Amino acid sequence: RVYALRSTDGSVLWTYNPGNMGMINGGMFVDYVNNRLWVASRAAVTGQPTVRVLSTLTGQSVLSVAQQNALALGDIDYGLNRDFVSNQVYLINNAGTAYGINMTTFAVSWSSVIGATTSYIWPLGNGFLASLNPGNSVRRYAMEPRISALLRSTAVTGPTGVTVDYGPTG
């Protein structure tokens, strides 16, 4: 279940309980401009949707049944992140397949098997960083419209995730 609580008093504003959603481990992404909450989960049953898009105002799904069924992307334990350049939500499932989902059409724009990661993938404008273990590396991928191209790989023993500093010194 997903609960929305009022910030003023903590009371429940709405609850989303579709009956076929698995455990939510990796967090959610809020699209404040469009009042949408993107939720990634594990599948309660094989083949069930694992990405949901809800109205933050009502808690109802904004997806058609066909759109929701197309987002059965396998178990997802890491968070979702927005790539502003492509207007896509990036995610990786537990089997190591990365996805870009169009934030307007809710369709999968691309997918790429990169291997198991140690954290969510970090969008970098039509591409992403990924921390892989096994593989002991941090990799930079660029999107070549519908496939990912490995740009570089840096050996890192036991990587645990990626953080990017956009400070004034680079």
Short mmCIF file of N, CA and C in Angstrom, two decimals:
data_model
loop_
_atom_site.label_atom_id
_atom_site.label_comp_id
_atom_site.label_asym_id
_atom_site.label_seq_id
_atom_site.Cartn_x
_atom_site.Cartn_y
_atom_site.Cartn_z
N ARG A 1 0.82 -1.18 0.00
CA ARG A 1 0.00 0.00 0.00
C ARG A 1 0.87 1.25 0.00
N VAL A 2 0.30 2.30 -0.54
CA VAL A 2 0.95 3.60 -0.50
C VAL A 2 -0.01 4.54 0.22
N TYR A 3 0.51 5.25 1.20
CA TYR A 3 -0.29 6.20 1.97
C TYR A 3 0.21 7.61 1.70
N ALA A 4 -0.71 8.54 1.54
CA ALA A 4 -0.37 9.97 1.49
C ALA A 4 -0.90 10.58 2.77
N LEU A 5 -0.02 11.27 3.49
CA LEU A 5 -0.39 11.88 4.76
C LEU A 5 -0.42 13.40 4.62
N ARG A 6 -1.36 14.02 5.28
CA ARG A 6 -1.42 15.49 5.31
C ARG A 6 -0.26 16.02 6.13
N SER A 7 0.40 17.04 5.61
CA SER A 7 1.55 17.59 6.33
C SER A 7 1.12 18.40 7.55
N THR A 8 -0.11 18.86 7.56
CA THR A 8 -0.57 19.71 8.66
C THR A 8 -0.88 18.95 9.92
N ASP A 9 -1.42 17.72 9.77
CA ASP A 9 -1.81 16.99 10.98
C ASP A 9 -1.47 15.50 10.95
N GLY A 10 -0.88 15.02 9.85
CA GLY A 10 -0.48 13.62 9.76
C GLY A 10 -1.61 12.65 9.45
N SER A 11 -2.81 13.16 9.21
CA SER A 11 -3.92 12.26 8.90
C SER A 11 -3.78 11.73 7.46
N VAL A 12 -4.43 10.61 7.20
CA VAL A 12 -4.34 9.96 5.89
C VAL A 12 -5.18 10.75 4.88
N LEU A 13 -4.54 11.18 3.80
CA LEU A 13 -5.22 11.89 2.72
C LEU A 13 -5.82 10.90 1.74
N TRP A 14 -5.03 9.90 1.34
CA TRP A 14 -5.52 8.82 0.49
C TRP A 14 -4.62 7.60 0.65
N THR A 15 -5.15 6.46 0.21
CA THR A 15 -4.41 5.19 0.23
C THR A 15 -4.54 4.54 -1.13
N TYR A 16 -3.44 4.01 -1.63
CA TYR A 16 -3.45 3.27 -2.89
C TYR A 16 -3.18 1.81 -2.55
N ASN A 17 -4.12 0.95 -2.85
CA ASN A 17 -4.00 -0.47 -2.54
C ASN A 17 -4.63 -1.27 -3.67
N PRO A 18 -3.87 -1.51 -4.76
CA PRO A 18 -4.46 -2.18 -5.91
C PRO A 18 -4.68 -3.67 -5.73
N GLY A 19 -4.10 -4.26 -4.68
CA GLY A 19 -4.28 -5.68 -4.45
C GLY A 19 -3.29 -6.57 -5.17
N ASN A 20 -2.50 -6.00 -6.08
CA ASN A 20 -1.53 -6.82 -6.82
C ASN A 20 -0.15 -6.18 -6.83
N MET A 21 0.15 -5.42 -5.81
CA MET A 21 1.44 -4.75 -5.74
C MET A 21 2.32 -5.44 -4.70
N GLY A 22 3.56 -5.66 -5.07
CA GLY A 22 4.51 -6.28 -4.14
C GLY A 22 5.15 -5.24 -3.23
N MET A 23 6.17 -5.68 -2.52
CA MET A 23 6.88 -4.86 -1.54
C MET A 23 7.58 -3.68 -2.24
N ILE A 24 7.51 -2.51 -1.62
CA ILE A 24 8.18 -1.31 -2.12
C ILE A 24 9.46 -1.12 -1.31
N ASN A 25 10.61 -1.29 -1.96
CA ASN A 25 11.90 -1.17 -1.28
C ASN A 25 12.67 0.07 -1.63
N GLY A 26 12.56 0.53 -2.86
CA GLY A 26 13.50 1.50 -3.37
C GLY A 26 13.10 2.94 -3.39
N GLY A 27 11.99 3.27 -2.81
CA GLY A 27 11.60 4.67 -2.81
C GLY A 27 10.73 5.03 -3.99
N MET A 28 10.41 6.29 -4.04
CA MET A 28 9.47 6.79 -5.04
C MET A 28 10.03 8.07 -5.63
N PHE A 29 9.43 8.49 -6.73
CA PHE A 29 9.82 9.72 -7.39
C PHE A 29 8.58 10.60 -7.51
N VAL A 30 8.68 11.86 -7.08
CA VAL A 30 7.56 12.78 -7.17
C VAL A 30 7.79 13.73 -8.35
N ASP A 31 6.84 13.77 -9.25
CA ASP A 31 6.82 14.72 -10.36
C ASP A 31 5.90 15.85 -9.91
N TYR A 32 6.48 16.88 -9.32
CA TYR A 32 5.70 17.97 -8.73
C TYR A 32 4.94 18.77 -9.78
N VAL A 33 5.51 18.93 -10.96
CA VAL A 33 4.87 19.72 -12.01
C VAL A 33 3.55 19.10 -12.44
N ASN A 34 3.53 17.78 -12.57
CA ASN A 34 2.33 17.08 -13.07
C ASN A 34 1.53 16.40 -11.96
N ASN A 35 1.90 16.62 -10.69
CA ASN A 35 1.20 16.00 -9.56
C ASN A 35 1.13 14.48 -9.70
N ARG A 36 2.29 13.88 -9.92
CA ARG A 36 2.35 12.42 -10.07
C ARG A 36 3.38 11.82 -9.12
N LEU A 37 3.06 10.65 -8.64
CA LEU A 37 3.96 9.88 -7.79
C LEU A 37 4.29 8.59 -8.52
N TRP A 38 5.56 8.39 -8.82
CA TRP A 38 6.04 7.17 -9.47
C TRP A 38 6.49 6.21 -8.38
N VAL A 39 5.98 4.99 -8.41
CA VAL A 39 6.25 3.99 -7.38
C VAL A 39 6.80 2.73 -8.03
N ALA A 40 7.96 2.27 -7.58
CA ALA A 40 8.54 1.02 -8.06
C ALA A 40 8.44 -0.02 -6.95
N SER A 41 8.20 -1.27 -7.34
CA SER A 41 8.02 -2.33 -6.34
C SER A 41 8.53 -3.66 -6.88
N ARG A 42 8.43 -4.63 -6.04
CA ARG A 42 8.59 -6.00 -6.50
C ARG A 42 7.23 -6.46 -7.03
N ALA A 43 7.24 -7.51 -7.81
CA ALA A 43 5.99 -8.07 -8.32
C ALA A 43 5.37 -8.95 -7.24
N ALA A 44 4.09 -8.77 -6.98
CA ALA A 44 3.40 -9.65 -6.04
C ALA A 44 3.28 -11.04 -6.66
N VAL A 45 3.06 -11.07 -7.96
CA VAL A 45 2.96 -12.30 -8.74
C VAL A 45 3.72 -12.04 -10.04
N THR A 46 4.41 -13.02 -10.57
CA THR A 46 5.16 -12.85 -11.81
C THR A 46 4.26 -12.26 -12.89
N GLY A 47 4.79 -11.25 -13.57
CA GLY A 47 4.04 -10.61 -14.65
C GLY A 47 3.20 -9.42 -14.22
N GLN A 48 3.15 -9.15 -12.92
CA GLN A 48 2.37 -8.00 -12.44
C GLN A 48 3.17 -6.71 -12.66
N PRO A 49 2.48 -5.59 -12.83
CA PRO A 49 3.18 -4.31 -12.98
C PRO A 49 4.06 -4.02 -11.77
N THR A 50 5.25 -3.46 -12.04
CA THR A 50 6.14 -3.10 -10.95
C THR A 50 6.49 -1.61 -10.95
N VAL A 51 5.92 -0.86 -11.88
CA VAL A 51 6.01 0.59 -11.87
C VAL A 51 4.58 1.12 -11.94
N ARG A 52 4.23 1.96 -10.98
CA ARG A 52 2.90 2.58 -10.94
C ARG A 52 3.08 4.08 -10.99
N VAL A 53 2.10 4.77 -11.57
CA VAL A 53 2.12 6.23 -11.60
C VAL A 53 0.77 6.69 -11.05
N LEU A 54 0.82 7.42 -9.92
CA LEU A 54 -0.39 7.82 -9.21
C LEU A 54 -0.55 9.33 -9.23
N SER A 55 -1.80 9.78 -9.14
CA SER A 55 -2.07 11.19 -8.93
C SER A 55 -1.73 11.50 -7.48
N THR A 56 -0.93 12.54 -7.24
CA THR A 56 -0.62 12.93 -5.86
C THR A 56 -1.82 13.58 -5.20
N LEU A 57 -2.81 13.98 -5.97
CA LEU A 57 -3.99 14.65 -5.43
C LEU A 57 -5.05 13.65 -4.96
N THR A 58 -5.18 12.53 -5.70
CA THR A 58 -6.26 11.58 -5.40
C THR A 58 -5.77 10.19 -5.02
N GLY A 59 -4.55 9.84 -5.40
CA GLY A 59 -4.04 8.50 -5.15
C GLY A 59 -4.47 7.49 -6.19
N GLN A 60 -5.19 7.92 -7.21
CA GLN A 60 -5.63 7.02 -8.27
C GLN A 60 -4.53 6.86 -9.32
N SER A 61 -4.50 5.71 -9.97
CA SER A 61 -3.55 5.50 -11.05
C SER A 61 -3.89 6.43 -12.21
N VAL A 62 -2.86 6.99 -12.85
CA VAL A 62 -3.08 7.81 -14.03
C VAL A 62 -2.85 7.00 -15.31
N LEU A 63 -2.56 5.71 -15.15
CA LEU A 63 -2.28 4.83 -16.27
C LEU A 63 -3.51 4.05 -16.71
N SER A 64 -3.60 3.79 -18.01
CA SER A 64 -4.61 2.86 -18.50
C SER A 64 -4.17 1.45 -18.11
N VAL A 65 -5.05 0.50 -18.22
CA VAL A 65 -4.70 -0.89 -17.90
C VAL A 65 -3.55 -1.35 -18.80
N ALA A 66 -3.60 -1.01 -20.08
CA ALA A 66 -2.55 -1.42 -21.01
C ALA A 66 -1.21 -0.78 -20.64
N GLN A 67 -1.22 0.51 -20.30
CA GLN A 67 0.01 1.18 -19.89
C GLN A 67 0.59 0.55 -18.63
N GLN A 68 -0.27 0.26 -17.67
CA GLN A 68 0.18 -0.35 -16.42
C GLN A 68 0.76 -1.73 -16.68
N ASN A 69 0.08 -2.53 -17.49
CA ASN A 69 0.57 -3.88 -17.78
C ASN A 69 1.90 -3.86 -18.51
N ALA A 70 2.15 -2.83 -19.32
CA ALA A 70 3.42 -2.71 -20.04
C ALA A 70 4.57 -2.39 -19.10
N LEU A 71 4.26 -1.99 -17.87
CA LEU A 71 5.30 -1.66 -16.90
C LEU A 71 5.53 -2.79 -15.89
N ALA A 72 5.39 -4.01 -16.35
CA ALA A 72 5.78 -5.18 -15.57
C ALA A 72 7.25 -5.42 -15.91
N LEU A 73 8.13 -4.73 -15.19
CA LEU A 73 9.55 -4.69 -15.53
C LEU A 73 10.41 -5.55 -14.61
N GLY A 74 9.80 -6.43 -13.84
CA GLY A 74 10.56 -7.26 -12.92
C GLY A 74 10.72 -6.57 -11.58
N ASP A 75 11.20 -7.31 -10.60
CA ASP A 75 11.37 -6.76 -9.25
C ASP A 75 12.33 -5.58 -9.27
N ILE A 76 11.94 -4.52 -8.55
CA ILE A 76 12.75 -3.30 -8.49
C ILE A 76 12.95 -2.94 -7.02
N ASP A 77 14.20 -2.93 -6.59
CA ASP A 77 14.52 -2.59 -5.19
C ASP A 77 15.20 -1.24 -5.05
N TYR A 78 15.51 -0.58 -6.16
CA TYR A 78 16.17 0.72 -6.09
C TYR A 78 15.23 1.82 -6.56
N GLY A 79 15.56 3.03 -6.21
CA GLY A 79 14.71 4.17 -6.52
C GLY A 79 14.69 4.55 -7.99
N LEU A 80 13.75 5.41 -8.30
CA LEU A 80 13.56 5.95 -9.64
C LEU A 80 14.17 7.35 -9.68
N ASN A 81 14.74 7.72 -10.81
CA ASN A 81 15.32 9.05 -10.97
C ASN A 81 14.93 9.63 -12.31
N ARG A 82 14.77 10.95 -12.34
CA ARG A 82 14.39 11.62 -13.58
C ARG A 82 15.62 12.10 -14.33
N ASP A 83 15.61 11.85 -15.64
CA ASP A 83 16.59 12.44 -16.54
C ASP A 83 15.89 13.62 -17.20
N PHE A 84 16.27 14.83 -16.83
CA PHE A 84 15.59 16.03 -17.31
C PHE A 84 15.78 16.25 -18.81
N VAL A 85 16.95 15.89 -19.35
CA VAL A 85 17.22 16.12 -20.76
C VAL A 85 16.27 15.32 -21.65
N SER A 86 16.05 14.06 -21.32
CA SER A 86 15.19 13.20 -22.14
C SER A 86 13.75 13.16 -21.65
N ASN A 87 13.47 13.76 -20.49
CA ASN A 87 12.15 13.70 -19.86
C ASN A 87 11.72 12.24 -19.64
N GLN A 88 12.64 11.49 -19.08
CA GLN A 88 12.39 10.08 -18.79
C GLN A 88 12.69 9.80 -17.32
N VAL A 89 12.04 8.76 -16.82
CA VAL A 89 12.37 8.22 -15.51
C VAL A 89 13.28 7.02 -15.76
N TYR A 90 14.44 7.01 -15.09
CA TYR A 90 15.40 5.92 -15.22
C TYR A 90 15.27 5.00 -14.01
N LEU A 91 15.40 3.70 -14.26
CA LEU A 91 15.38 2.73 -13.18
C LEU A 91 16.15 1.49 -13.61
N ILE A 92 16.46 0.66 -12.63
CA ILE A 92 17.09 -0.63 -12.92
C ILE A 92 16.40 -1.69 -12.09
N ASN A 93 16.12 -2.83 -12.71
CA ASN A 93 15.48 -3.91 -11.94
C ASN A 93 16.55 -4.79 -11.30
N ASN A 94 16.12 -5.70 -10.46
CA ASN A 94 17.05 -6.54 -9.71
C ASN A 94 17.86 -7.49 -10.60
N ALA A 95 17.36 -7.77 -11.80
CA ALA A 95 18.07 -8.66 -12.72
C ALA A 95 19.16 -7.92 -13.50
N GLY A 96 19.22 -6.58 -13.37
CA GLY A 96 20.27 -5.81 -14.03
C GLY A 96 19.88 -5.18 -15.35
N THR A 97 18.58 -5.04 -15.61
CA THR A 97 18.13 -4.36 -16.83
C THR A 97 17.75 -2.93 -16.48
N ALA A 98 18.39 -1.97 -17.16
CA ALA A 98 18.09 -0.55 -16.97
C ALA A 98 17.00 -0.15 -17.95
N TYR A 99 16.15 0.79 -17.52
CA TYR A 99 15.03 1.25 -18.35
C TYR A 99 14.94 2.77 -18.32
N GLY A 100 14.43 3.32 -19.41
CA GLY A 100 14.02 4.71 -19.47
C GLY A 100 12.54 4.73 -19.84
N ILE A 101 11.73 5.39 -19.03
CA ILE A 101 10.29 5.46 -19.27
C ILE A 101 9.91 6.90 -19.59
N ASN A 102 9.25 7.10 -20.72
CA ASN A 102 8.81 8.42 -21.14
C ASN A 102 7.80 8.96 -20.14
N MET A 103 8.04 10.16 -19.61
CA MET A 103 7.17 10.72 -18.58
C MET A 103 5.85 11.27 -19.13
N THR A 104 5.72 11.38 -20.44
CA THR A 104 4.49 11.86 -21.05
C THR A 104 3.61 10.70 -21.49
N THR A 105 4.20 9.72 -22.17
CA THR A 105 3.42 8.59 -22.70
C THR A 105 3.40 7.39 -21.76
N PHE A 106 4.31 7.36 -20.80
CA PHE A 106 4.48 6.26 -19.84
C PHE A 106 4.95 4.97 -20.50
N ALA A 107 5.46 5.06 -21.72
CA ALA A 107 5.97 3.90 -22.44
C ALA A 107 7.46 3.73 -22.17
N VAL A 108 7.93 2.50 -22.23
CA VAL A 108 9.36 2.23 -22.12
C VAL A 108 10.03 2.76 -23.38
N SER A 109 10.95 3.69 -23.21
CA SER A 109 11.67 4.28 -24.35
C SER A 109 12.87 3.43 -24.75
N TRP A 110 13.50 2.81 -23.77
CA TRP A 110 14.66 1.97 -24.03
C TRP A 110 14.87 1.03 -22.84
N SER A 111 15.60 -0.03 -23.09
CA SER A 111 16.04 -0.92 -22.01
C SER A 111 17.41 -1.47 -22.40
N SER A 112 18.21 -1.79 -21.39
CA SER A 112 19.55 -2.28 -21.64
C SER A 112 20.00 -3.15 -20.47
N VAL A 113 20.46 -4.34 -20.78
CA VAL A 113 20.99 -5.23 -19.74
C VAL A 113 22.42 -4.80 -19.45
N ILE A 114 22.64 -4.31 -18.23
CA ILE A 114 23.99 -3.86 -17.86
C ILE A 114 24.58 -4.68 -16.72
N GLY A 115 23.77 -5.47 -16.03
CA GLY A 115 24.25 -6.27 -14.91
C GLY A 115 23.74 -5.73 -13.59
N ALA A 116 23.89 -6.53 -12.57
CA ALA A 116 23.40 -6.16 -11.24
C ALA A 116 24.15 -4.95 -10.70
N THR A 117 23.41 -4.02 -10.14
CA THR A 117 24.01 -2.81 -9.59
C THR A 117 23.92 -2.83 -8.06
N THR A 118 24.67 -1.92 -7.44
CA THR A 118 24.66 -1.83 -5.98
C THR A 118 23.76 -0.70 -5.49
N SER A 119 23.19 0.07 -6.44
CA SER A 119 22.30 1.16 -6.09
C SER A 119 21.52 1.55 -7.34
N TYR A 120 20.70 2.58 -7.22
CA TYR A 120 19.97 3.08 -8.38
C TYR A 120 20.96 3.62 -9.41
N ILE A 121 20.49 3.76 -10.65
CA ILE A 121 21.33 4.37 -11.68
C ILE A 121 21.12 5.88 -11.62
N TRP A 122 22.19 6.63 -11.88
CA TRP A 122 22.20 8.08 -11.72
C TRP A 122 22.14 8.75 -13.09
N PRO A 123 21.02 9.41 -13.43
CA PRO A 123 20.90 10.07 -14.74
C PRO A 123 21.91 11.21 -14.90
N LEU A 124 22.45 11.31 -16.11
CA LEU A 124 23.40 12.37 -16.44
C LEU A 124 23.10 12.98 -17.80
N GLY A 125 21.84 13.25 -18.10
CA GLY A 125 21.50 13.87 -19.38
C GLY A 125 21.71 12.92 -20.55
N ASN A 126 20.68 12.18 -20.91
CA ASN A 126 20.75 11.17 -21.98
C ASN A 126 21.81 10.12 -21.72
N GLY A 127 21.93 9.75 -20.48
CA GLY A 127 22.84 8.70 -20.08
C GLY A 127 22.80 8.54 -18.57
N PHE A 128 23.64 7.67 -18.05
CA PHE A 128 23.61 7.42 -16.61
C PHE A 128 24.92 6.82 -16.13
N LEU A 129 25.10 6.88 -14.81
CA LEU A 129 26.20 6.20 -14.12
C LEU A 129 25.62 4.99 -13.40
N ALA A 130 26.39 3.92 -13.36
CA ALA A 130 25.96 2.71 -12.67
C ALA A 130 27.12 2.13 -11.88
N SER A 131 26.83 1.68 -10.66
CA SER A 131 27.81 1.06 -9.79
C SER A 131 27.55 -0.45 -9.81
N LEU A 132 28.47 -1.22 -10.38
CA LEU A 132 28.27 -2.65 -10.55
C LEU A 132 29.17 -3.47 -9.64
N ASN A 133 28.56 -4.45 -8.97
CA ASN A 133 29.29 -5.38 -8.13
C ASN A 133 28.44 -6.64 -8.02
N PRO A 134 28.73 -7.80 -8.61
CA PRO A 134 30.04 -8.08 -9.18
C PRO A 134 30.32 -7.23 -10.42
N GLY A 135 31.55 -7.17 -10.74
CA GLY A 135 31.99 -6.33 -11.83
C GLY A 135 32.97 -5.29 -11.33
N ASN A 136 32.88 -4.96 -10.03
CA ASN A 136 33.81 -4.03 -9.40
C ASN A 136 34.14 -2.84 -10.29
N SER A 137 33.09 -2.12 -10.69
CA SER A 137 33.31 -0.97 -11.54
C SER A 137 32.19 0.05 -11.40
N VAL A 138 32.51 1.27 -11.78
CA VAL A 138 31.52 2.32 -11.96
C VAL A 138 31.58 2.65 -13.44
N ARG A 139 30.42 2.62 -14.09
CA ARG A 139 30.37 2.78 -15.54
C ARG A 139 29.52 3.97 -15.94
N ARG A 140 29.92 4.59 -17.03
CA ARG A 140 29.18 5.71 -17.61
C ARG A 140 28.60 5.25 -18.94
N TYR A 141 27.27 5.34 -19.07
CA TYR A 141 26.58 4.96 -20.29
C TYR A 141 25.96 6.20 -20.93
N ALA A 142 25.93 6.22 -22.25
CA ALA A 142 25.24 7.26 -23.00
C ALA A 142 24.10 6.57 -23.76
N MET A 143 23.01 7.29 -23.93
CA MET A 143 21.89 6.72 -24.66
C MET A 143 22.03 7.09 -26.13
N GLU A 144 22.02 6.08 -26.96
CA GLU A 144 22.07 6.25 -28.42
C GLU A 144 20.70 5.84 -28.92
N PRO A 145 19.81 6.72 -29.19
CA PRO A 145 18.41 6.85 -28.85
C PRO A 145 17.76 5.70 -28.06
N ARG A 146 17.88 4.45 -28.50
CA ARG A 146 17.13 3.41 -27.82
C ARG A 146 18.01 2.33 -27.20
N ILE A 147 19.31 2.52 -27.22
CA ILE A 147 20.23 1.55 -26.60
C ILE A 147 21.27 2.30 -25.79
N SER A 148 21.84 1.65 -24.82
CA SER A 148 22.89 2.30 -24.04
C SER A 148 24.25 1.90 -24.61
N ALA A 149 25.13 2.88 -24.66
CA ALA A 149 26.50 2.65 -25.13
C ALA A 149 27.44 2.92 -23.97
N LEU A 150 28.27 1.95 -23.65
CA LEU A 150 29.24 2.11 -22.58
C LEU A 150 30.32 3.10 -23.04
N LEU A 151 30.44 4.22 -22.33
CA LEU A 151 31.45 5.21 -22.65
C LEU A 151 32.76 4.95 -21.93
N ARG A 152 32.65 4.58 -20.65
CA ARG A 152 33.87 4.29 -19.88
C ARG A 152 33.51 3.45 -18.66
N SER A 153 34.52 2.77 -18.18
CA SER A 153 34.38 1.95 -16.98
C SER A 153 35.62 2.16 -16.12
N THR A 154 35.39 2.42 -14.84
CA THR A 154 36.50 2.62 -13.91
C THR A 154 36.46 1.52 -12.86
N ALA A 155 37.56 0.86 -12.66
CA ALA A 155 37.63 -0.21 -11.66
C ALA A 155 37.52 0.39 -10.26
N VAL A 156 36.60 -0.14 -9.49
CA VAL A 156 36.40 0.27 -8.10
C VAL A 156 36.10 -1.00 -7.32
N THR A 157 36.91 -1.32 -6.35
CA THR A 157 36.68 -2.53 -5.56
C THR A 157 35.49 -2.32 -4.64
N GLY A 158 34.49 -3.17 -4.77
CA GLY A 158 33.31 -3.14 -3.90
C GLY A 158 32.53 -1.84 -3.95
N PRO A 159 32.18 -1.32 -5.13
CA PRO A 159 31.43 -0.06 -5.18
C PRO A 159 30.07 -0.21 -4.51
N THR A 160 29.64 0.86 -3.87
CA THR A 160 28.36 0.80 -3.15
C THR A 160 27.32 1.77 -3.67
N GLY A 161 27.66 2.60 -4.63
CA GLY A 161 26.69 3.55 -5.16
C GLY A 161 27.40 4.70 -5.85
N VAL A 162 26.60 5.64 -6.34
CA VAL A 162 27.12 6.76 -7.09
C VAL A 162 26.55 8.05 -6.51
N THR A 163 27.41 9.05 -6.35
CA THR A 163 26.99 10.40 -6.01
C THR A 163 27.73 11.35 -6.94
N VAL A 164 27.05 12.33 -7.45
CA VAL A 164 27.65 13.29 -8.36
C VAL A 164 27.66 14.66 -7.68
N ASP A 165 28.81 15.33 -7.71
CA ASP A 165 28.93 16.67 -7.14
C ASP A 165 28.97 17.68 -8.27
N TYR A 166 27.96 18.54 -8.34
CA TYR A 166 27.90 19.55 -9.37
C TYR A 166 28.41 20.89 -8.86
N GLY A 167 29.39 20.86 -7.98
CA GLY A 167 29.93 22.07 -7.37
C GLY A 167 30.67 22.93 -8.37
N PRO A 168 31.07 24.14 -7.95
CA PRO A 168 31.69 25.10 -8.86
C PRO A 168 33.06 24.68 -9.38
N THR A 169 33.69 23.71 -8.72
CA THR A 169 35.01 23.27 -9.19
C THR A 169 34.93 22.04 -10.06
N GLY A 170 33.73 21.60 -10.40
CA GLY A 170 33.57 20.47 -11.31
C GLY A 170 33.43 19.20 -10.59
#
